[in-house]
CSV table of C-alpha atoms in Angstrom, one decimal:
chain,number,residue,atom,x,y,z
A,24,UNK,CA,-27.7,12.5,14.6
A,25,UNK,CA,-29.3,9.8,16.8
A,26,UNK,CA,-27.5,9.3,20.1
A,27,UNK,CA,-28.0,6.5,22.5
A,28,UNK,CA,-25.9,6.1,25.7
A,29,UNK,CA,-25.2,3.5,28.2
A,30,UNK,CA,-22.9,3.5,31.2
A,31,UNK,CA,-20.6,1.1,33.1
A,32,UNK,CA,-18.8,2.0,36.3
A,33,UNK,CA,-15.0,2.0,36.0
A,34,UNK,CA,-13.1,2.0,39.2
A,35,UNK,CA,-9.8,3.9,39.6
A,36,UNK,CA,-8.9,4.1,43.2
A,37,UNK,CA,-11.8,5.8,45.1
A,38,UNK,CA,-13.3,7.2,41.9
A,39,UNK,CA,-16.1,5.6,40.0
A,40,UNK,CA,-16.0,6.8,36.4
A,41,UNK,CA,-18.1,5.8,33.3
A,42,UNK,CA,-17.6,4.8,29.8
A,43,UNK,CA,-20.5,6.1,27.7
A,44,UNK,CA,-21.5,4.5,24.5
A,45,UNK,CA,-22.7,6.9,21.8
A,46,UNK,CA,-24.5,5.9,18.7
A,47,UNK,CA,-23.7,8.6,16.0
A,48,UNK,CA,-25.4,6.9,13.1
A,49,UNK,CA,-24.0,7.3,9.5
A,50,UNK,CA,-21.8,10.3,9.0
A,51,UNK,CA,-19.0,11.7,6.8
A,52,UNK,CA,-15.5,10.6,8.1
A,53,UNK,CA,-14.4,14.3,8.2
A,54,UNK,CA,-17.2,15.1,10.6
A,55,UNK,CA,-16.2,12.2,12.9
A,56,UNK,CA,-12.5,13.2,12.8
A,57,UNK,CA,-13.2,16.8,13.7
A,58,UNK,CA,-15.5,15.9,16.4
A,59,UNK,CA,-13.2,13.5,18.2
A,60,UNK,CA,-10.3,15.9,18.0
A,61,UNK,CA,-12.5,18.6,19.5
A,62,UNK,CA,-13.7,16.3,22.2
A,63,UNK,CA,-10.2,15.4,23.1
A,64,UNK,CA,-9.1,19.0,23.1
A,65,UNK,CA,-11.9,20.1,25.4
A,66,UNK,CA,-11.9,17.2,27.8
A,67,UNK,CA,-10.8,17.6,31.5
A,68,UNK,CA,-9.8,15.3,34.3
A,69,UNK,CA,-13.6,14.9,34.9
A,70,UNK,CA,-14.7,14.2,31.4
A,71,UNK,CA,-16.2,10.7,31.1
A,72,UNK,CA,-14.6,8.3,28.6
A,73,UNK,CA,-16.7,7.5,25.6
A,74,UNK,CA,-17.0,4.9,22.7
A,75,UNK,CA,-18.5,6.3,19.5
A,76,UNK,CA,-20.3,3.9,17.2
A,77,UNK,CA,-20.2,5.2,13.6
A,78,UNK,CA,-20.9,4.0,10.1
A,79,UNK,CA,-19.0,5.9,7.4
A,80,UNK,CA,-19.7,6.9,3.9
A,81,UNK,CA,-16.9,5.4,1.6
A,82,UNK,CA,-13.5,6.9,2.4
A,83,UNK,CA,-9.8,6.0,2.3
A,84,UNK,CA,-7.9,7.2,5.4
A,85,UNK,CA,-4.1,7.5,5.8
A,86,UNK,CA,-2.1,7.1,9.0
A,87,UNK,CA,0.7,9.4,9.9
A,88,UNK,CA,3.3,7.1,8.5
A,89,UNK,CA,1.3,6.0,5.4
A,90,UNK,CA,3.0,5.7,2.1
A,91,UNK,CA,0.6,7.3,-0.4
A,92,UNK,CA,1.7,4.8,-3.1
A,93,UNK,CA,-0.3,2.2,-1.3
A,94,UNK,CA,-3.4,4.0,-2.6
A,95,UNK,CA,-3.4,2.3,-6.0
A,96,UNK,CA,-6.6,3.7,-7.6
A,97,UNK,CA,-9.0,5.7,-5.3
A,98,UNK,CA,-11.5,6.1,-8.1
A,99,UNK,CA,-14.0,8.7,-6.8
A,100,UNK,CA,-13.5,7.8,-3.1
A,101,UNK,CA,-12.0,10.7,-1.0
A,102,UNK,CA,-8.6,10.1,0.5
A,103,UNK,CA,-8.1,11.8,3.9
A,104,UNK,CA,-5.0,12.3,5.9
A,105,UNK,CA,-5.4,11.6,9.6
A,106,UNK,CA,-3.2,11.6,12.7
A,107,UNK,CA,-3.7,8.1,13.7
A,108,UNK,CA,-1.1,5.4,13.6
A,109,UNK,CA,-0.9,2.8,10.7
A,110,UNK,CA,-1.2,2.9,6.9
A,111,UNK,CA,-4.1,3.1,4.5
A,112,UNK,CA,-7.6,1.6,5.1
A,113,UNK,CA,-11.1,1.8,3.8
A,114,UNK,CA,-14.3,2.6,5.6
A,115,UNK,CA,-17.7,2.3,4.1
A,116,UNK,CA,-21.3,1.3,4.8
A,117,UNK,CA,-21.7,-2.1,6.4
A,118,UNK,CA,-18.7,-1.8,8.6
A,119,UNK,CA,-18.7,-1.3,12.3
A,120,UNK,CA,-16.5,1.6,13.3
A,121,UNK,CA,-16.0,2.4,17.0
A,122,UNK,CA,-13.9,5.3,18.2
A,123,UNK,CA,-12.3,5.0,21.6
A,124,UNK,CA,-12.0,8.4,23.5
A,125,UNK,CA,-10.3,7.0,26.5
A,126,UNK,CA,-8.0,8.6,29.2
A,127,UNK,CA,-5.5,5.8,29.7
A,128,UNK,CA,-4.0,7.5,32.8
A,129,UNK,CA,-7.3,6.6,34.7
A,130,UNK,CA,-6.3,3.0,34.2
A,131,UNK,CA,-2.5,3.4,34.7
A,132,UNK,CA,-0.3,6.1,36.0
A,133,UNK,CA,2.0,5.8,32.9
A,134,UNK,CA,-0.7,6.0,30.4
A,135,UNK,CA,1.5,5.8,27.4
A,136,UNK,CA,3.1,2.6,28.6
A,137,UNK,CA,-0.4,1.1,28.9
A,138,UNK,CA,-1.1,1.6,25.2
A,139,UNK,CA,0.1,-1.9,24.3
A,140,UNK,CA,-2.3,-3.5,26.7
A,141,UNK,CA,-5.1,-1.2,25.4
A,142,UNK,CA,-4.4,-2.4,21.9
A,143,UNK,CA,-4.6,-6.0,23.1
A,144,UNK,CA,-7.9,-5.4,24.9
A,145,UNK,CA,-9.4,-3.9,21.7
A,146,UNK,CA,-8.2,-6.8,19.6
A,147,UNK,CA,-9.6,-9.2,22.2
A,148,UNK,CA,-13.0,-7.5,22.1
A,149,UNK,CA,-13.0,-8.2,18.3
A,150,UNK,CA,-12.0,-11.8,18.8
A,151,UNK,CA,-14.7,-12.4,21.3
A,152,UNK,CA,-17.3,-10.7,19.2
A,153,UNK,CA,-16.4,-12.8,16.2
A,154,UNK,CA,-16.5,-16.0,18.3
A,155,UNK,CA,-20.1,-15.3,19.2
A,156,UNK,CA,-20.8,-15.7,15.5
A,157,UNK,CA,-18.7,-18.9,15.2
A,158,UNK,CA,-15.8,-17.0,13.4
A,159,UNK,CA,-12.3,-17.7,14.6
A,160,UNK,CA,-10.1,-14.6,14.6
A,161,UNK,CA,-6.6,-14.2,15.6
A,162,UNK,CA,-3.7,-11.7,16.1
A,163,UNK,CA,-0.7,-11.6,13.8
A,164,UNK,CA,2.5,-10.3,15.4
A,165,UNK,CA,3.5,-6.9,14.0
A,166,UNK,CA,0.3,-6.5,12.1
A,167,UNK,CA,-2.4,-4.8,14.3
A,168,UNK,CA,-5.9,-5.9,13.5
A,169,UNK,CA,-7.7,-9.3,13.5
A,170,UNK,CA,-7.3,-12.0,10.8
A,171,UNK,CA,-9.1,-15.3,10.1
A,172,UNK,CA,-7.6,-18.2,11.9
A,173,UNK,CA,-8.7,-20.9,9.7
A,174,UNK,CA,-10.8,-22.0,6.8
A,175,UNK,CA,-10.9,-21.1,3.1
A,176,UNK,CA,-10.1,-17.4,4.0
A,177,UNK,CA,-7.3,-18.0,6.6
A,178,UNK,CA,-5.1,-15.0,6.9
A,179,UNK,CA,-7.6,-12.5,5.4
A,180,UNK,CA,-8.1,-9.3,7.4
A,181,UNK,CA,-11.5,-8.8,8.9
A,182,UNK,CA,-10.9,-6.0,11.4
A,183,UNK,CA,-8.4,-3.0,11.3
A,184,UNK,CA,-7.1,-0.9,14.2
A,185,UNK,CA,-5.5,2.6,14.4
A,186,UNK,CA,-5.1,4.9,17.4
A,187,UNK,CA,-3.9,8.3,18.4
A,188,UNK,CA,-2.4,8.5,21.9
A,189,UNK,CA,-1.7,12.0,23.0
A,190,UNK,CA,1.1,12.9,25.5
A,191,UNK,CA,-1.5,13.3,28.3
A,192,UNK,CA,-2.6,9.7,27.7
A,193,UNK,CA,-5.9,10.4,26.0
A,194,UNK,CA,-6.8,8.4,22.9
A,195,UNK,CA,-9.0,8.7,19.9
A,196,UNK,CA,-9.5,6.9,16.6
A,197,UNK,CA,-10.3,3.1,17.1
A,198,UNK,CA,-11.3,-0.1,15.4
A,199,UNK,CA,-13.4,-1.2,12.4
A,200,UNK,CA,-14.9,-4.6,11.7
A,201,UNK,CA,-16.2,-5.7,8.3
A,202,UNK,CA,-19.8,-7.0,8.5
A,203,UNK,CA,-21.5,-6.7,5.1
A,204,UNK,CA,-19.6,-4.3,2.9
A,205,UNK,CA,-18.7,-3.7,-0.7
A,206,UNK,CA,-15.2,-5.1,-0.5
A,207,UNK,CA,-14.1,-4.0,-4.0
A,208,UNK,CA,-12.4,-0.7,-2.6
A,209,UNK,CA,-10.0,-2.8,-0.6
A,210,UNK,CA,-8.6,-4.0,-3.9
A,211,UNK,CA,-7.8,-0.4,-5.0
A,212,UNK,CA,-5.3,-0.1,-2.1
A,213,UNK,CA,-2.6,-2.1,-0.3
A,214,UNK,CA,-4.6,-2.6,2.8
A,215,UNK,CA,-2.6,-1.5,5.8
A,216,UNK,CA,0.3,-1.3,3.5
A,217,UNK,CA,0.4,-4.9,2.6
A,218,UNK,CA,0.3,-5.8,-1.1
A,219,UNK,CA,-2.2,-8.4,-1.9
A,220,UNK,CA,-3.6,-8.6,1.5
A,221,UNK,CA,-7.1,-10.2,1.3
A,222,UNK,CA,-9.9,-8.6,3.3
A,223,UNK,CA,-13.1,-10.2,4.2
A,224,UNK,CA,-16.4,-9.5,5.9
A,225,UNK,CA,-18.9,-11.6,7.9
A,226,UNK,CA,-21.4,-11.7,5.1
A,227,UNK,CA,-18.9,-13.5,2.8
A,228,UNK,CA,-18.4,-16.0,5.6
A,229,UNK,CA,-22.1,-16.7,5.4
A,230,UNK,CA,-22.9,-14.9,8.6
A,231,UNK,CA,-26.0,-12.8,7.8
A,232,UNK,CA,-26.5,-10.5,10.8
A,233,UNK,CA,-27.8,-6.9,11.1
A,234,UNK,CA,-25.1,-4.3,11.4
A,235,UNK,CA,-26.7,-2.7,14.4
A,236,UNK,CA,-26.5,-6.1,16.2
A,237,UNK,CA,-22.7,-6.3,15.7
A,238,UNK,CA,-22.2,-2.6,16.6
A,239,UNK,CA,-23.8,-3.3,19.9
A,240,UNK,CA,-22.1,-6.5,20.5
A,241,UNK,CA,-18.6,-5.1,19.9
A,242,UNK,CA,-19.3,-1.8,21.8
A,243,UNK,CA,-20.5,-3.8,24.8
A,244,UNK,CA,-17.5,-6.1,24.7
A,245,UNK,CA,-15.1,-3.2,24.6
A,246,UNK,CA,-17.0,-1.5,27.4
A,247,UNK,CA,-16.7,-4.6,29.5
A,248,UNK,CA,-13.0,-5.3,28.8
A,249,UNK,CA,-12.0,-1.7,29.5
A,250,UNK,CA,-13.8,-1.6,32.8
A,251,UNK,CA,-12.6,-4.9,34.3
A,252,UNK,CA,-10.7,-4.1,37.4
């Protein structure tokens, strides 16, 4: 695993903490899942927050409340139960995945109450990243993630979001943004539990850009928004 880190100071009172960005490369989903749970189990009040950049091999993942009937035909792609929120989604090569291992109580004394703002910041980072490539994304009330705001593919989903917030305010899981994927597996599920929901990637929108560039852009934007005082 190749690992690259960068740091930004995050002020909480008199403390100066850091959010580290780690590039984990391509790995099996089960390895990432186990690693972020282990990281969260082991972290202390002094453990720096981290963003993990990952590219997964093909996998369907289920949220805690997922209805397995939304997995219509998995073919030979593994289906893995997780402990995040949300329904079923697909991860695969050509997709940016960033896991957010964040202690929300460092930003707010009532960490769990801060979770809604945290989700808003994640979504804003995706919107800002897409805007840099002249793609207009928007939120849809009650449906976490980012959708195309206009054009031929208006309403299609380009980014998904699912988190776990533990009772101590520590988070894991995160956000995925479709860059240049094989989109067919999305047709084998009801994405995020919505029958017939169209999914899209940047390549289909005629934006040809290296995955690594979008990984870095989204990670840096997340890092910035989560460290603004």
